[in-house]
Structures are given as C-alpha cells and as structure tokens.
Short mmCIF file of C-alpha atoms in Angstrom, two decimals:
data_model
loop_
_atom_site.label_atom_id
_atom_site.label_comp_id
_atom_site.label_asym_id
_atom_site.label_seq_id
_atom_site.Cartn_x
_atom_site.Cartn_y
_atom_site.Cartn_z
CA MET A 13 -0.05 0.02 0.08
CA ALA A 14 1.29 3.31 -0.77
CA ARG A 15 2.48 5.70 1.89
CA LYS A 16 0.47 9.05 2.52
CA GLN A 17 1.42 11.37 -0.16
CA ARG A 18 3.04 15.26 0.37
CA THR A 19 1.26 17.20 -2.06
CA PRO A 20 4.47 18.81 -4.26
CA ARG A 21 4.55 22.29 -4.74
CA TRP A 22 4.83 22.71 -8.12
CA LEU A 23 1.21 20.01 -8.16
CA GLU A 24 0.31 22.60 -5.82
CA ALA A 25 0.76 25.39 -8.24
CA ALA A 26 0.04 23.89 -11.35
CA ARG A 27 -3.43 23.34 -9.38
CA ARG A 28 -3.57 26.87 -8.75
CA ARG A 29 -3.58 27.85 -12.47
CA GLY A 30 -6.31 29.10 -14.09
CA PRO A 31 -7.92 29.23 -18.28
CA GLU A 32 -5.66 32.33 -18.58
CA ASP A 33 -2.76 30.34 -17.64
CA VAL A 34 -3.23 27.97 -20.29
CA GLN A 35 -3.96 30.25 -22.69
CA ALA A 36 -0.95 32.04 -22.33
CA SER A 37 0.92 29.09 -22.59
CA GLY A 38 0.03 28.76 -26.06
CA ARG A 39 0.35 25.15 -26.40
CA SER A 40 -2.68 22.61 -28.44
CA ASP A 41 -2.88 19.24 -28.26
CA TRP A 42 -5.63 16.26 -29.94
CA LEU A 43 -8.52 16.18 -27.62
CA ALA A 44 -8.33 12.78 -26.21
CA ARG A 45 -4.82 13.16 -24.90
CA ALA A 46 -5.57 16.77 -23.38
CA LEU A 47 -8.39 15.12 -21.36
CA GLY A 48 -6.01 12.41 -20.21
CA LYS A 49 -3.10 14.97 -19.49
CA ALA A 50 -5.19 17.33 -17.27
CA GLY A 51 -6.73 14.37 -15.68
CA VAL A 52 -10.28 14.33 -16.52
CA MET A 53 -10.14 10.78 -17.66
CA PRO A 54 -7.53 8.17 -19.20
CA ARG A 55 -7.08 8.40 -22.92
CA ALA A 56 -9.27 5.12 -23.61
CA GLN A 57 -12.01 6.77 -21.26
CA ALA A 58 -11.54 9.63 -23.34
CA GLU A 59 -11.67 8.73 -26.74
CA ALA A 60 -14.96 6.43 -26.19
CA ALA A 61 -16.51 9.37 -24.11
CA ILE A 62 -15.77 11.59 -27.11
CA ARG A 63 -17.29 9.05 -29.60
CA GLU A 64 -20.07 8.60 -27.78
CA GLY A 65 -20.95 12.36 -28.40
CA ARG A 66 -20.07 13.36 -24.48
CA VAL A 67 -17.81 15.69 -24.93
CA THR A 68 -18.34 19.75 -26.79
CA LEU A 69 -15.41 22.48 -28.15
CA ASP A 70 -16.60 25.41 -27.72
CA GLY A 71 -20.30 24.45 -27.95
CA ARG A 72 -20.16 21.94 -30.66
CA VAL A 73 -20.42 18.32 -30.62
CA GLU A 74 -17.16 16.73 -30.97
CA HIS A 75 -16.76 13.08 -32.03
CA GLU A 76 -13.13 12.82 -33.33
CA PRO A 77 -10.66 11.72 -30.65
CA PHE A 78 -7.90 13.32 -32.81
CA ALA A 79 -9.64 16.87 -33.12
CA PRO A 80 -7.04 19.75 -32.01
CA VAL A 81 -8.36 21.51 -28.99
CA ARG A 82 -6.53 24.94 -28.32
CA PRO A 83 -5.81 27.45 -26.06
CA GLY A 84 -9.27 29.56 -25.07
CA MET A 85 -11.91 26.68 -26.40
CA GLU A 86 -14.25 25.81 -23.90
CA VAL A 87 -14.36 22.20 -23.44
CA ARG A 88 -17.21 20.19 -21.97
CA VAL A 89 -17.57 16.92 -20.62
CA ASP A 90 -20.97 15.51 -19.89
CA GLY A 91 -22.25 19.34 -19.91
CA ARG A 92 -19.92 20.13 -17.37
CA VAL A 93 -16.59 22.52 -18.34
CA ARG A 94 -12.89 21.39 -17.87
CA HIS A 95 -10.36 23.12 -17.99
CA LEU A 96 -6.88 21.46 -19.58
CA GLU A 97 -4.42 23.02 -17.41
CA ALA A 98 -1.98 19.79 -17.60
CA PRO A 99 0.49 20.26 -14.54
CA VAL A 100 3.85 17.89 -14.81
CA LEU A 101 3.11 15.07 -12.78
CA ALA A 102 5.92 12.14 -11.84
CA LEU A 103 6.13 9.25 -9.93
CA MET A 104 8.22 6.44 -9.05
CA PHE A 105 6.47 2.55 -9.11
CA HIS A 106 8.56 -0.34 -7.73
CA LYS A 107 7.87 -2.92 -10.33
CA PRO A 108 7.24 -6.53 -9.56
CA ALA A 109 8.75 -9.52 -11.74
CA GLY A 110 6.75 -10.71 -14.25
CA LEU A 111 4.93 -7.81 -15.45
CA VAL A 112 5.15 -5.97 -18.87
CA VAL A 113 5.80 -2.61 -20.05
CA HIS A 114 3.29 -2.73 -22.89
CA GLY A 115 -0.31 -2.01 -23.29
CA SER A 116 -1.53 -5.47 -23.16
CA ASP A 117 -0.20 -9.04 -22.28
CA ALA A 118 -0.77 -12.18 -24.43
CA GLU A 119 0.41 -14.32 -21.45
CA GLY A 120 -2.11 -12.79 -19.13
CA VAL A 121 -0.15 -12.14 -16.29
CA GLY A 122 -0.69 -8.15 -16.34
CA THR A 123 0.93 -5.20 -17.21
CA VAL A 124 2.45 -2.28 -15.41
CA PHE A 125 -0.02 0.39 -15.82
CA GLU A 126 -2.88 -2.38 -14.97
CA CYS A 127 -1.39 -2.89 -11.84
CA LEU A 128 -0.16 0.98 -11.05
CA ARG A 129 -3.97 2.02 -11.92
CA GLU A 130 -5.71 -0.05 -9.39
CA ARG A 131 -3.14 0.61 -6.77
CA LEU A 132 -3.84 4.85 -7.59
CA THR A 133 -5.79 7.34 -5.16
CA HIS A 134 -8.62 9.70 -6.91
CA PRO A 135 -7.86 11.78 -8.69
CA LEU A 136 -4.90 10.41 -9.94
CA ARG A 137 -6.00 7.28 -11.35
CA ASP A 138 -7.98 9.77 -13.63
CA TYR A 139 -4.16 10.97 -15.60
CA GLU A 140 -3.16 8.66 -18.16
CA TRP A 141 0.44 7.69 -17.07
CA LEU A 142 3.09 7.08 -19.37
CA ALA A 143 6.29 4.89 -18.39
CA VAL A 144 9.61 6.72 -18.64
CA GLY A 145 11.05 4.21 -20.85
CA ARG A 146 10.82 0.50 -20.45
CA LEU A 147 11.61 -2.58 -17.89
CA ASP A 148 12.25 -6.43 -19.14
CA ARG A 149 9.30 -8.63 -17.83
CA ASP A 150 11.39 -10.53 -15.48
CA THR A 151 13.39 -6.79 -14.69
CA THR A 152 12.65 -5.69 -11.00
CA GLY A 153 12.68 -2.38 -9.53
CA LEU A 154 12.34 1.18 -9.87
CA LEU A 155 10.08 2.40 -12.83
CA LEU A 156 9.14 6.24 -13.88
CA PHE A 157 5.39 7.15 -15.32
CA THR A 158 4.49 10.88 -16.14
CA ASN A 159 1.34 12.50 -17.80
CA ASP A 160 3.90 14.86 -19.70
CA GLU A 161 5.15 12.98 -23.16
CA ARG A 162 8.34 15.96 -23.00
CA LEU A 163 9.05 14.41 -19.91
CA VAL A 164 9.27 10.54 -22.09
CA GLN A 165 11.18 12.03 -24.21
CA HIS A 166 13.63 13.23 -21.79
CA GLY A 167 14.30 10.70 -19.62
CA THR A 168 14.61 8.25 -22.57
CA SER A 169 16.50 10.43 -25.07
CA PRO A 170 20.29 9.14 -25.77
CA GLU A 171 21.42 12.81 -26.09
CA ARG A 172 20.84 13.02 -21.91
CA HIS A 173 23.41 10.39 -20.56
CA LEU A 174 20.87 9.90 -17.94
CA PRO A 175 22.63 7.62 -15.32
CA LYS A 176 20.69 4.55 -14.61
CA ARG A 177 21.73 2.20 -11.83
CA TYR A 178 21.14 -1.53 -11.72
CA VAL A 179 21.82 -4.41 -9.39
CA ALA A 180 22.57 -8.09 -11.67
CA GLY A 181 23.27 -11.40 -10.08
CA VAL A 182 24.70 -13.21 -12.18
CA VAL A 183 26.63 -16.51 -13.29
CA GLY A 184 30.11 -17.19 -11.96
CA LEU A 185 32.41 -14.74 -10.15
CA PRO A 186 33.61 -11.52 -12.29
CA PRO A 187 37.01 -10.72 -11.99
CA GLU A 188 38.40 -7.44 -11.66
CA ASP A 189 39.43 -7.80 -15.22
CA ALA A 190 35.94 -7.99 -16.11
CA LEU A 191 34.55 -5.30 -14.40
CA ARG A 192 37.49 -3.00 -16.17
CA ARG A 193 35.84 -3.95 -19.35
CA LEU A 194 32.75 -3.11 -18.74
CA ARG A 195 34.19 0.44 -17.21
CA GLU A 196 35.88 1.18 -20.43
CA GLY A 197 33.41 -0.20 -22.55
CA LEU A 198 32.48 -3.18 -25.06
CA VAL A 199 31.92 -3.10 -28.32
CA LEU A 200 27.95 -5.16 -28.88
CA GLU A 201 25.92 -6.22 -32.03
CA ASP A 202 24.84 -2.88 -32.32
CA GLY A 203 28.21 -1.30 -31.73
CA PRO A 204 30.26 0.26 -29.31
CA THR A 205 29.04 0.66 -25.40
CA ARG A 206 29.74 4.08 -23.68
CA PRO A 207 31.78 3.53 -20.19
CA ALA A 208 29.72 2.05 -17.35
CA GLY A 209 30.08 2.17 -14.26
CA ALA A 210 31.11 -1.17 -12.65
CA ARG A 211 31.53 -2.67 -9.33
CA LEU A 212 31.01 -5.96 -7.24
CA ARG A 213 28.72 -5.40 -4.31
CA ALA A 214 29.21 -9.78 -3.52
CA PRO A 215 31.14 -12.08 -5.09
CA ASP A 216 28.17 -12.76 -7.93
CA VAL A 217 26.56 -9.52 -7.87
CA VAL A 218 27.22 -6.67 -9.74
CA GLU A 219 26.43 -2.99 -9.50
CA LEU A 220 26.05 -1.44 -13.20
CA THR A 221 25.60 2.18 -14.39
CA LEU A 222 24.27 2.99 -17.77
CA THR A 223 24.06 6.26 -19.08
CA GLU A 224 22.48 5.11 -22.38
CA GLY A 225 19.42 2.44 -22.62
CA ARG A 226 19.77 0.07 -25.61
CA ASN A 227 17.69 -2.98 -25.93
CA HIS A 228 18.78 -5.36 -23.03
CA GLN A 229 21.74 -3.76 -22.93
CA VAL A 230 22.85 -4.89 -19.21
CA LYS A 231 22.42 -8.38 -19.92
CA ARG A 232 23.94 -7.98 -23.18
CA MET A 233 27.48 -6.49 -21.65
CA LEU A 234 27.50 -8.82 -18.54
CA ALA A 235 27.07 -11.41 -21.00
CA ALA A 236 29.57 -10.03 -23.30
CA VAL A 237 32.22 -10.72 -20.16
CA GLY A 238 31.31 -13.81 -19.55
CA HIS A 239 28.90 -13.93 -16.52
CA PRO A 240 24.82 -13.96 -17.73
CA VAL A 241 22.62 -12.55 -15.50
CA ARG A 242 19.97 -14.48 -13.19
CA THR A 243 18.38 -11.75 -11.50
CA LEU A 244 17.93 -7.69 -12.86
CA HIS A 245 16.84 -5.11 -10.28
CA ARG A 246 17.10 -1.18 -11.38
CA GLU A 247 17.38 0.80 -8.69
CA ALA A 248 18.02 4.72 -9.63
CA VAL A 249 17.42 6.79 -12.63
CA GLY A 250 19.29 10.02 -12.29
CA GLY A 251 19.10 11.22 -9.17
CA VAL A 252 16.30 9.53 -8.10
CA THR A 253 16.54 6.47 -5.71
CA LEU A 254 14.30 3.91 -5.49
CA ASP A 255 12.22 4.10 -2.18
CA VAL A 256 9.11 2.61 -1.98
CA PRO A 257 8.03 -1.52 -1.39
CA GLU A 258 7.55 -3.81 -4.34
CA GLY A 259 4.09 -3.28 -5.72
CA ALA A 260 3.98 0.54 -4.34
CA TRP A 261 4.49 4.09 -5.55
CA ARG A 262 5.03 7.75 -5.02
CA LEU A 263 4.86 10.73 -6.52
CA LEU A 264 8.32 12.59 -6.96
CA THR A 265 9.14 15.54 -5.35
CA ASP A 266 10.44 18.92 -6.84
CA GLU A 267 13.84 18.55 -6.06
CA GLU A 268 13.72 15.03 -7.67
CA VAL A 269 12.02 16.42 -10.78
CA SER A 270 14.12 19.24 -11.45
CA GLN A 271 17.19 18.12 -9.89
CA GLY A 272 17.48 14.41 -9.94
CA LEU A 273 16.12 14.14 -13.06
CA SER A 274 17.20 17.32 -14.50
CA PHE A 275 13.91 18.51 -15.91
CA SER A 276 12.28 21.60 -15.69
CA VAL A 277 8.57 21.38 -15.34
CA VAL A 278 8.02 25.34 -16.42
CA SER A 279 6.33 25.01 -19.90
#
C-alpha cells in the first residue's frame, strides 16, 4: 500500500492555475490526449466519451478523438466545463517481476499500467500515465511514470545520458578484468557501448551504471564478459533512488523532478 502522499509544490501551483495560464502558454494538443494529460479521464475513456458525443468544443459536439484543441477553447464533458491545464506529474513505481511494460499482455500475467492504476488514489487514477522507458518482464525495480510526453522524451533521450543504476545477480564470479572491460566500454552487435560504472556488491552481484538505454543492454554487456544475468533490478534513475516496497508507488518531489531528473517543469 502506498504511503500517505505529500503534494509537491509544483503540483499545488499547477492546480492554482486558471484558463488564462493555459491560453498564455500557446500550447495545443489533440482532444483525447489533452483530457488524459489534464486528469479529466484516462485517454481510452476519453476516446470513448468523445465518440459517444459526450464532449463539446466551443459548444459543438466533437466525435473525433484526434480533433485539435487550442488554448481558449471551451471544453465540456457531460455538460461540465473542464479546463485542460496540465501540470507535469511524475511518480516512481516499484515494478514486480512478471509484468510487461506494454499496453497488453498476451500471456495474461498483466501490465505495469494495470498494476499501477489499481493502486493509485483519486484523482491520480484519472490521469493518463506514460512509462518513462521500459523494463523487461523479469526485471524488477524503479520505473518512472508521467502524464507529460516531454518528460518521457527527456528521460529516454540518448543525448541526455541520464544515468541508470542496476544490480545484477550473475552466473559465476566476475574478476576485476571483467569489471574493467565494462568500465571501458564493450563492442556489442549494435556498436560500441559508453563506459559504464561497474563494481561488485557481492562475489556474484554486479552494480552497473549506464548512461544509455539500449535494448537488453545490461544483460548483453554482462553476457559479453562471460557472466550472464540471473536476476536484474533497477534501483536508481538520475538522482532518483527507489525507496518504496515492491508494488508500491509515490509521487516525486519538486527536487527529484528538477534536480534528480534535471527536468524543468516550466512550460
């Protein structure tokens, strides 16, 4: 169960903003996504409501979820005016093993989105939550979520070099030479890697810090030095360190977003 949440100052400020602030920003969006980003309802529900004729733009019923919505337009859902100011929200989630970071799971185990949403409190449950990057099905640990695509792009951009720290249980006992190769960078099938931080936590446990995010990179790097991964856990992204139990979540603080992730919440 998630611990009691302290509302960040940036969220309190965003809630105080009025439609004038939205209009001044000059930002536009497509309707269903704007409703999800603003916490009116998740995007899938917004798309259904729009197609059912429950949403109006400037007094006209809109049936197209991808219709552009611009600053200053009056948006009503079921007759109620809804302002689409969209604070940048971010939270950490402690991903259990078995869940996929996809919209659906063909194996029926479940997705991180389903797991997170059933644990969220109102009104956070009404936002559309986007995962900032991915973790494999069998990987546990820190997964960040946000309602803002800009933070997703920031957190996953290869140009940002945002460090991500993993702890891997491996086959065998890695010698110093294997750690040195990881620190210097390896050549994988998709090209050379950036140098990584590498040290032992135990004789068969490697702490690996990457500043890039290729597909299955930790597993491929450790396999390349002769020590395949048995278990994998991510414990930090940037300056944000996982500190909630498995399956739990919490909102990030102002400092974690702006300093830990080096992301400005100012539009």
